[in-house]
Amino acid sequence: DGNTHNDDGCLSDCRVATCGDGYVWSGREDCDGADATCDTDCDSTGTRACDECRLVDACTPPAEVCNGADDDCNGTCDNGFGCCLGSVTTGTEGTCSFTRTCGGGCILGAADFGPAPTNDTCAGVTRITLGSGGSATLFGSTCAAADDYAPPTSCTTLDGPDVVFSFSLTATKFVVVDTDGSSFDTVLELRGGDTVVGCPGAPSVACNDDRPSATVDTSMVSARLGPGTYYVILDGYNGAAGDFAMHVYTSDPPANDTCGTAIALAPST
């Protein structure tokens, strides 16, 4: 027919076009043997059946795959898989909030508590500035911290995420640290001494798991400390984590704190 087209009444090999020849006759046939692709109502690519070179039935959606979309038009993203790819869900663990993201293979990822605090390890230790009254109050969270340091086994063998603080003394002081007002079961350890090796190598001075009569198992350590740098490790008991409140109090020892400064008692006093 003067051309080599296969979409008209005469094929390129001069055969008369017929249904079943493997070519779609433009304007006369919808298809030829193979099912045709089509756009579904949910924006996926489906198929329509080809019967005697005519498309029949509606567009059939494809099977669902893990791609973050509703391929099979049933109104649910990635149904049949663990989650919808790229979706983010929220949850809580104890008093800590977290998110989980649906990753490759439509598998829900691990709990994400956010970025780790800067004082998660000794490398980013938070310096405590004692106010004019020799005290300080600090607030924060251990939810995103890692379990880096273990308290002495005599204190507890079950610890959890921890954060690190430090303070310095220029004179002998009586020091009390507590976690009253914290939302989880805390463990406190005080490290330091005359020969400070550094954090976390400084020797343990005091450690406490549960403060007597505390409402949520908060902790308190106290010690008489000489001049030097000391470290406070705020830990969680048995993996516990959450929002904390930590209070540091210092006071001067009494005048007769040592035998060398004993107060002489007069007769009959």
Coordinates of C-alpha atoms in Angstrom, one line a residue:
D1 CA 0.0 0.0 0.0
G2 CA 2.9 2.3 -0.5
N3 CA 4.1 2.4 3.1
T4 CA 5.7 0.2 5.7
H5 CA 3.2 1.0 8.5
N6 CA 1.6 -1.8 10.5
D7 CA -1.2 0.3 11.9
D8 CA -3.3 0.5 8.7
G9 CA -5.3 -1.9 6.6
C10 CA -2.2 -3.3 4.9
L11 CA 0.8 -4.5 6.8
S12 CA 4.3 -3.8 5.8
D13 CA 4.6 -7.3 4.3
C14 CA 1.5 -6.6 2.2
R15 CA -0.9 -8.8 4.3
V16 CA -4.3 -7.6 4.9
A17 CA -4.7 -6.4 8.5
T18 CA -6.8 -8.8 10.7
C19 CA -7.6 -9.2 14.4
G20 CA -4.9 -11.4 15.8
D21 CA -2.1 -10.4 13.5
G22 CA -0.3 -8.8 16.4
Y23 CA -0.8 -5.2 15.3
V24 CA -3.4 -2.6 16.3
W25 CA -5.2 -1.2 13.3
S26 CA -5.6 2.4 14.1
G27 CA -9.2 3.6 14.3
R28 CA -10.5 0.0 13.8
E29 CA -9.1 -1.9 16.7
D30 CA -8.5 -1.1 20.4
C31 CA -6.0 -3.8 21.0
D32 CA -4.7 -7.0 19.4
G33 CA -4.2 -10.0 21.7
A34 CA -2.4 -8.3 24.6
D35 CA -4.2 -6.5 27.4
A36 CA -3.8 -2.8 27.4
T37 CA -2.5 -0.5 30.2
C38 CA -4.8 2.1 31.7
D39 CA -4.9 4.7 34.5
T40 CA -6.8 3.7 37.6
D41 CA -8.8 6.0 39.9
C42 CA -6.0 5.8 42.5
D43 CA -3.3 7.0 40.0
S44 CA -1.7 3.6 39.5
T45 CA -1.3 1.8 36.2
G46 CA -3.8 -1.0 35.7
T47 CA -4.9 -3.2 32.8
R48 CA -8.0 -3.7 30.6
A49 CA -8.7 -7.1 28.9
C50 CA -8.5 -7.4 25.2
D51 CA -11.3 -9.5 23.6
E52 CA -11.5 -9.8 19.8
C53 CA -9.5 -6.6 19.5
R54 CA -11.8 -4.6 21.7
L55 CA -11.1 -3.5 25.2
V56 CA -13.6 -4.9 27.7
D57 CA -14.4 -4.4 31.3
A58 CA -13.1 -1.6 33.5
C59 CA -9.5 -0.8 34.3
T60 CA -8.2 -3.4 36.8
P61 CA -5.8 -2.1 39.4
P62 CA -2.5 -3.8 39.8
A63 CA -1.4 -5.8 42.9
E64 CA -0.2 -3.8 45.9
V65 CA 3.6 -3.2 46.2
C66 CA 5.6 -1.5 48.9
N67 CA 5.9 2.0 47.5
G68 CA 4.0 4.4 49.8
A69 CA 0.9 4.4 47.6
D70 CA -2.5 2.7 47.2
D71 CA -1.9 0.7 44.1
D72 CA -4.9 -1.6 44.3
C73 CA -7.4 1.3 45.0
N74 CA -8.8 -0.2 48.2
G75 CA -8.2 3.0 50.1
T76 CA -5.2 1.6 52.1
C77 CA -1.5 2.4 51.5
D78 CA 0.7 -0.7 51.1
N79 CA -1.9 -3.0 52.5
G80 CA -0.5 -6.5 53.1
F81 CA 2.8 -5.1 54.2
G82 CA 3.9 -4.1 57.7
C83 CA 3.4 -0.3 57.2
C84 CA 3.1 2.4 54.6
L85 CA 6.5 3.3 53.2
G86 CA 7.7 6.6 54.5
S87 CA 5.0 7.0 57.1
V88 CA 5.9 8.1 60.7
T89 CA 4.1 6.9 63.8
T90 CA 4.4 8.1 67.4
G91 CA 4.4 6.2 70.7
T92 CA 5.6 6.3 74.2
E93 CA 8.0 4.2 76.3
G94 CA 7.6 4.9 80.0
T95 CA 7.6 8.7 80.1
C96 CA 9.6 9.1 76.8
S97 CA 8.0 9.9 73.5
F98 CA 9.4 8.5 70.2
T99 CA 8.7 8.2 66.5
R100 CA 9.1 5.2 64.2
T101 CA 9.5 5.5 60.4
C102 CA 8.4 2.9 57.9
G103 CA 11.5 2.0 55.9
G104 CA 12.6 -0.3 53.0
G105 CA 10.5 -3.3 52.5
C106 CA 7.7 -1.6 54.5
I107 CA 9.3 -2.6 57.8
L108 CA 8.8 -0.3 60.8
G109 CA 12.0 1.1 62.0
A110 CA 13.4 1.3 65.5
A111 CA 12.1 3.8 68.1
D112 CA 13.7 7.2 67.5
F113 CA 13.8 9.4 70.7
G114 CA 15.5 12.3 68.9
P115 CA 19.1 13.6 68.9
A116 CA 21.3 12.5 71.8
P117 CA 21.9 15.2 74.5
T118 CA 25.2 16.9 74.3
N119 CA 26.2 15.6 77.7
D120 CA 25.4 12.0 76.8
T121 CA 29.1 11.2 77.4
C122 CA 32.0 12.7 79.3
A123 CA 33.2 14.3 76.0
G124 CA 30.2 16.8 76.2
V125 CA 29.9 17.0 80.0
T126 CA 27.6 19.8 81.2
R127 CA 29.3 22.2 83.5
I128 CA 27.3 23.1 86.6
T129 CA 27.6 26.7 87.7
L130 CA 26.8 27.0 91.4
G131 CA 24.9 30.2 92.2
S132 CA 25.6 32.7 94.9
G133 CA 24.0 30.4 97.5
G134 CA 26.2 27.5 96.3
S135 CA 23.3 25.7 94.7
A136 CA 22.0 24.9 91.2
T137 CA 18.9 23.3 89.6
L138 CA 19.0 21.6 86.2
F139 CA 16.3 20.1 84.0
G140 CA 16.6 17.8 81.0
S141 CA 15.8 14.4 79.6
T142 CA 17.7 11.1 79.3
C143 CA 15.2 9.7 76.7
A144 CA 17.7 9.9 73.8
A145 CA 20.8 9.2 75.8
A146 CA 22.8 5.9 75.6
D147 CA 23.9 3.7 78.5
D148 CA 27.6 4.6 78.6
Y149 CA 28.6 4.3 82.3
A150 CA 27.8 1.7 85.0
P151 CA 27.6 2.6 88.7
P152 CA 29.4 0.4 91.3
T153 CA 27.7 -3.0 91.6
S154 CA 27.3 -2.3 95.3
C155 CA 24.9 0.5 94.3
T156 CA 23.0 -1.4 91.6
T157 CA 23.7 -3.9 88.8
L158 CA 20.8 -2.6 86.7
D159 CA 21.3 0.8 85.0
G160 CA 20.2 2.6 81.9
P161 CA 20.7 5.7 79.8
D162 CA 22.8 8.3 81.5
V163 CA 24.0 11.9 81.2
V164 CA 27.1 13.6 82.8
F165 CA 27.6 16.8 84.7
S166 CA 30.6 18.3 86.5
F167 CA 31.3 21.0 89.1
S168 CA 34.4 22.4 90.8
L169 CA 35.1 23.3 94.4
T170 CA 37.9 25.7 95.6
A171 CA 37.3 24.9 99.3
T172 CA 36.0 22.0 101.4
K173 CA 32.2 21.8 101.1
F174 CA 29.4 19.5 102.2
V175 CA 27.6 18.6 98.9
V176 CA 24.1 17.1 98.4
V177 CA 22.7 16.1 95.0
D178 CA 19.2 14.8 94.5
T179 CA 16.7 14.1 91.6
D180 CA 13.5 15.1 93.4
G181 CA 10.9 16.0 90.7
S182 CA 12.1 13.5 88.1
S183 CA 9.6 11.4 86.2
F184 CA 11.5 8.1 86.3
D185 CA 13.4 5.8 88.6
T186 CA 16.9 7.4 88.8
V187 CA 20.3 6.4 89.9
L188 CA 22.9 9.0 91.0
E189 CA 26.7 8.6 91.2
L190 CA 29.2 11.1 92.3
R191 CA 32.8 10.7 91.1
G192 CA 36.0 12.6 91.8
G193 CA 38.6 12.9 94.6
D194 CA 42.0 14.3 95.5
T195 CA 43.5 12.7 92.4
V196 CA 41.1 13.2 89.6
V197 CA 41.8 10.9 86.7
G198 CA 39.2 12.5 84.6
C199 CA 35.7 11.6 83.5
P200 CA 34.9 8.7 83.5
G201 CA 38.0 7.5 85.2
A202 CA 37.5 9.4 88.4
P203 CA 36.9 7.2 91.4
S204 CA 33.4 6.8 92.7
V205 CA 32.7 8.9 95.9
A206 CA 29.0 8.1 96.5
C207 CA 26.1 6.4 94.7
N208 CA 22.4 6.0 95.4
D209 CA 19.6 4.1 93.7
D210 CA 16.4 4.9 95.7
R211 CA 16.2 7.8 98.2
P212 CA 14.2 6.7 101.3
S213 CA 10.6 7.7 101.2
A214 CA 10.9 9.1 97.6
T215 CA 7.7 9.1 95.6
V216 CA 9.1 7.9 92.3
D217 CA 12.3 6.2 93.4
T218 CA 14.4 9.4 93.1
S219 CA 18.0 9.4 94.3
M220 CA 20.2 11.5 96.6
V221 CA 24.0 11.4 97.3
S222 CA 25.8 13.5 99.9
A223 CA 29.5 13.8 100.7
R224 CA 32.1 16.0 102.3
L225 CA 34.3 17.1 99.5
G226 CA 37.7 18.9 99.3
P227 CA 38.8 21.2 96.5
G228 CA 38.7 19.7 93.1
T229 CA 36.6 18.7 90.1
Y230 CA 33.7 16.3 90.6
Y231 CA 31.4 14.5 88.1
V232 CA 27.7 13.6 88.6
I233 CA 26.3 10.8 86.5
L234 CA 22.5 10.8 86.4
D235 CA 21.5 7.3 85.4
G236 CA 18.3 5.3 85.1
Y237 CA 17.4 2.1 87.0
N238 CA 17.0 -1.0 84.8
G239 CA 16.7 1.0 81.5
A240 CA 14.4 3.7 82.9
A241 CA 14.6 7.1 81.2
G242 CA 12.6 10.3 81.1
D243 CA 12.6 14.0 82.2
F244 CA 14.7 14.8 85.2
A245 CA 15.1 17.6 87.7
M246 CA 18.5 17.6 89.5
H247 CA 19.4 19.8 92.4
V248 CA 22.9 20.5 93.7
Y249 CA 23.4 22.0 97.2
T250 CA 26.7 23.0 98.9
S251 CA 27.3 24.3 102.3
D252 CA 30.4 25.1 104.4
P253 CA 31.3 22.5 107.0
P254 CA 30.9 23.6 110.6
A255 CA 33.8 25.3 112.4
N256 CA 34.6 22.2 114.4
D257 CA 34.4 19.9 111.4
T258 CA 37.8 18.3 112.2
C259 CA 39.8 17.5 115.4
G260 CA 42.1 20.3 114.6
T261 CA 39.3 22.8 114.9
A262 CA 37.5 21.2 117.9
I263 CA 35.6 23.5 120.1
A264 CA 36.8 23.3 123.7
L265 CA 34.1 22.7 126.3
A266 CA 34.3 24.5 129.5
P267 CA 33.6 22.6 132.7
S268 CA 29.9 21.9 133.3
T269 CA 29.0 23.0 129.7

